[in-house]
Tab-separated table of C-alpha atoms in Angstrom:
chain	number	residue	atom	x	y	z
A	1163	MET	CA	2.650	-8.904	-0.941
A	1164	ARG	CA	-0.689	-7.322	-0.373
A	1165	LEU	CA	-1.780	-3.757	-0.973
A	1166	VAL	CA	-4.884	-2.071	0.308
A	1167	LEU	CA	-5.441	0.910	-1.977
A	1168	GLN	CA	-7.639	3.709	-0.722
A	1169	ARG	CA	-8.472	6.625	-2.974
A	1170	VAL	CA	-8.190	9.714	-0.800
A	1171	SER	CA	-8.765	13.443	-0.882
A	1172	SER	CA	-6.018	13.661	1.732
A	1173	ALA	CA	-4.052	11.389	4.056
A	1174	SER	CA	-1.271	11.691	6.602
A	1175	VAL	CA	0.810	9.585	8.971
A	1176	THR	CA	2.035	10.702	12.374
A	1177	VAL	CA	4.596	8.973	14.602
A	1178	ALA	CA	5.057	10.201	18.197
A	1179	GLY	CA	3.413	13.520	17.354
A	1180	ARG	CA	5.600	14.062	14.254
A	1181	GLU	CA	4.085	13.936	10.762
A	1182	THR	CA	6.178	11.583	8.622
A	1183	GLY	CA	4.152	11.808	5.422
A	1184	ALA	CA	1.146	13.584	3.969
A	1185	ILE	CA	-0.590	13.861	0.615
A	1186	GLY	CA	-3.547	15.568	-0.967
A	1187	ARG	CA	-5.486	13.768	-3.690
A	1188	GLY	CA	-4.128	10.325	-4.472
A	1189	LEU	CA	-3.769	6.874	-2.934
A	1190	LEU	CA	-3.127	5.728	0.607
A	1191	VAL	CA	-1.331	2.404	0.190
A	1192	LEU	CA	-1.210	-0.062	3.075
A	1193	LEU	CA	1.547	-2.593	2.330
A	1194	GLY	CA	1.709	-6.064	3.854
A	1195	ILE	CA	4.695	-8.314	3.216
A	1196	GLU	CA	4.366	-12.072	3.503
A	1197	LYS	CA	6.967	-14.764	4.076
A	1198	GLY	CA	8.339	-15.785	0.682
A	1199	ASP	CA	7.750	-12.403	-0.998
A	1200	THR	CA	10.403	-11.122	-3.386
A	1201	PRO	CA	11.400	-7.786	-4.965
A	1202	GLY	CA	9.718	-9.021	-8.156
A	1203	ALA	CA	6.375	-9.035	-6.363
A	1204	GLY	CA	6.912	-5.410	-5.385
A	1205	ALA	CA	7.820	-4.402	-8.938
A	1206	TRP	CA	4.655	-6.054	-10.260
A	1207	LEU	CA	2.521	-4.306	-7.629
A	1208	ALA	CA	4.138	-0.912	-8.273
A	1209	ARG	CA	3.375	-1.172	-12.005
A	1210	LYS	CA	-0.183	-2.337	-11.342
A	1211	LEU	CA	-0.815	0.408	-8.770
A	1212	VAL	CA	0.336	3.197	-11.089
A	1213	ALA	CA	-1.727	1.847	-14.011
A	1214	ALA	CA	-4.890	1.227	-11.944
A	1215	ARG	CA	-7.753	3.392	-13.159
A	1216	LEU	CA	-9.230	4.426	-9.818
A	1217	PHE	CA	-10.054	8.059	-10.535
A	1218	PRO	CA	-13.070	9.375	-12.447
A	1219	ASP	CA	-12.966	10.984	-15.865
A	1220	ASP	CA	-15.265	13.868	-16.815
A	1221	SER	CA	-18.226	11.491	-17.146
A	1222	GLY	CA	-17.625	9.932	-13.711
A	1223	LYS	CA	-16.229	6.603	-14.944
A	1224	LEU	CA	-13.104	5.188	-13.302
A	1225	ASN	CA	-10.827	5.786	-16.284
A	1226	ARG	CA	-7.875	7.747	-14.906
A	1227	ASN	CA	-4.819	6.557	-13.033
A	1228	ILE	CA	-2.839	8.346	-10.334
A	1229	ARG	CA	-0.397	9.866	-12.821
A	1230	GLU	CA	-3.164	11.228	-15.055
A	1231	ILE	CA	-4.754	13.155	-12.203
A	1232	GLY	CA	-1.450	14.427	-10.783
A	1233	GLY	CA	-2.054	12.449	-7.585
A	1234	ARG	CA	0.401	11.382	-4.918
A	1235	ALA	CA	0.950	8.171	-2.993
A	1236	LEU	CA	1.410	7.613	0.734
A	1237	VAL	CA	2.743	4.142	1.652
A	1238	VAL	CA	2.349	2.661	5.133
A	1239	SER	CA	3.797	-0.727	6.112
A	1240	GLN	CA	1.200	-2.908	7.813
A	1241	PHE	CA	2.131	-6.451	8.800
A	1242	THR	CA	-1.394	-7.003	10.150
A	1243	LEU	CA	-2.647	-7.418	6.573
A	1244	PHE	CA	-1.451	-11.020	6.884
A	1245	GLY	CA	-3.031	-11.605	10.283
A	1246	THR	CA	-5.683	-14.276	10.707
A	1247	LEU	CA	-8.328	-15.150	13.278
A	1248	ASP	CA	-8.548	-18.781	12.171
A	1249	LYS	CA	-7.897	-20.111	15.679
A	1250	GLY	CA	-9.500	-18.244	18.537
A	1251	THR	CA	-9.904	-14.503	18.888
A	1252	ARG	CA	-6.323	-13.300	19.115
A	1253	PRO	CA	-4.734	-12.507	15.726
A	1254	ASP	CA	-1.998	-14.792	14.441
A	1255	PHE	CA	0.639	-13.181	12.240
A	1256	HIS	CA	2.587	-16.299	11.196
A	1257	ARG	CA	2.176	-15.441	7.486
A	1258	ALA	CA	3.783	-12.001	7.863
A	1259	ALA	CA	7.438	-11.710	6.861
A	1260	PRO	CA	9.967	-11.251	9.679
A	1261	PRO	CA	10.952	-7.608	10.262
A	1262	GLU	CA	14.428	-7.862	8.639
A	1263	LEU	CA	13.004	-9.182	5.362
A	1264	ALA	CA	9.920	-6.977	5.480
A	1265	ARG	CA	11.940	-3.781	6.012
A	1266	ALA	CA	14.179	-4.530	3.022
A	1267	LEU	CA	11.205	-5.319	0.772
A	1268	TYR	CA	9.333	-2.245	2.026
A	1269	GLU	CA	12.276	-0.010	1.089
A	1270	THR	CA	12.639	-1.769	-2.271
A	1271	PHE	CA	8.929	-1.315	-2.993
A	1272	LEU	CA	9.157	2.407	-2.175
A	1273	GLY	CA	11.999	2.775	-4.699
A	1274	GLN	CA	10.084	0.796	-7.318
A	1275	LEU	CA	6.959	2.904	-6.839
A	1276	GLU	CA	8.962	6.139	-6.997
A	1277	ALA	CA	10.524	4.963	-10.271
A	1278	GLU	CA	7.086	4.130	-11.716
A	1279	LEU	CA	5.567	7.440	-10.598
A	1280	GLY	CA	8.615	9.535	-11.391
A	1281	GLU	CA	8.368	11.373	-8.080
A	1282	PRO	CA	8.968	10.866	-4.347
A	1283	VAL	CA	6.438	8.841	-2.362
A	1284	ALA	CA	5.251	9.947	1.079
A	1285	ARG	CA	5.636	7.259	3.721
A	1286	GLY	CA	5.090	6.095	7.223
A	1287	GLU	CA	7.873	4.782	9.441
A	1288	PHE	CA	8.550	1.062	9.264
A	1289	GLY	CA	7.862	-0.741	12.544
A	1290	ALA	CA	6.564	2.341	14.340
A	1291	ASP	CA	3.254	2.853	16.102
A	1292	MET	CA	1.591	5.125	13.550
A	1293	GLN	CA	-1.571	7.180	13.473
A	1294	VAL	CA	-3.025	7.300	9.970
A	1295	ALA	CA	-5.601	9.929	9.063
A	1296	LEU	CA	-7.444	9.920	5.774
A	1297	VAL	CA	-10.421	11.248	3.913
A	1298	ASN	CA	-11.516	8.272	1.809
A	1299	ASP	CA	-12.800	9.570	-1.521
A	1300	GLY	CA	-15.750	7.649	-2.927
A	1301	PRO	CA	-15.127	5.535	-0.919
A	1302	VAL	CA	-12.895	3.560	-3.237
A	1303	THR	CA	-10.916	0.785	-1.535
A	1304	LEU	CA	-9.354	-2.210	-3.291
A	1305	ILE	CA	-7.169	-5.113	-2.194
A	1306	LEU	CA	-4.386	-6.110	-4.560
A	1307	ASP	CA	-2.301	-9.247	-3.991
A	1308	SER	CA	0.877	-10.014	-5.916
A	1309	PRO	CA	0.787	-13.226	-7.945
A	1310	ARG	CA	2.192	-16.233	-6.068
A	1311	SER	CA	2.537	-19.798	-7.180
A	1312	ASP	CA	1.291	-21.113	-3.839
A	1313	ARG	CA	-1.986	-19.129	-3.730
């Protein structure tokens, strides 16, 4: 699994003109699921995400996590995180998990993250054409991959 974490002042997701999720200060989380991923990878990422010190303390150092600042999370599934342009100019998504597996792991990850945060997580709509709006704060953007034995 791969997460792209973006610290935001605000973020929202819209599907067919309907807002499916929105947050104020917190993290926009783009979630990519790869063939071979497991629920254990999602649990590891959820713990790491909640503990990540991506928010400044009073002296401006990145010493606070999402819970400490009372932030929220917005999770958007994004299979293109495992796309490549290794051959030619058209993206190849052969590393991305098939939709049936990805949907189940996406839902599992949402539950794991909600358990870690102790509150509901805003979300996009799996498999939909989504419009994501955000105000990137900092900007602070990190990529976090789950541990895998074959990487």
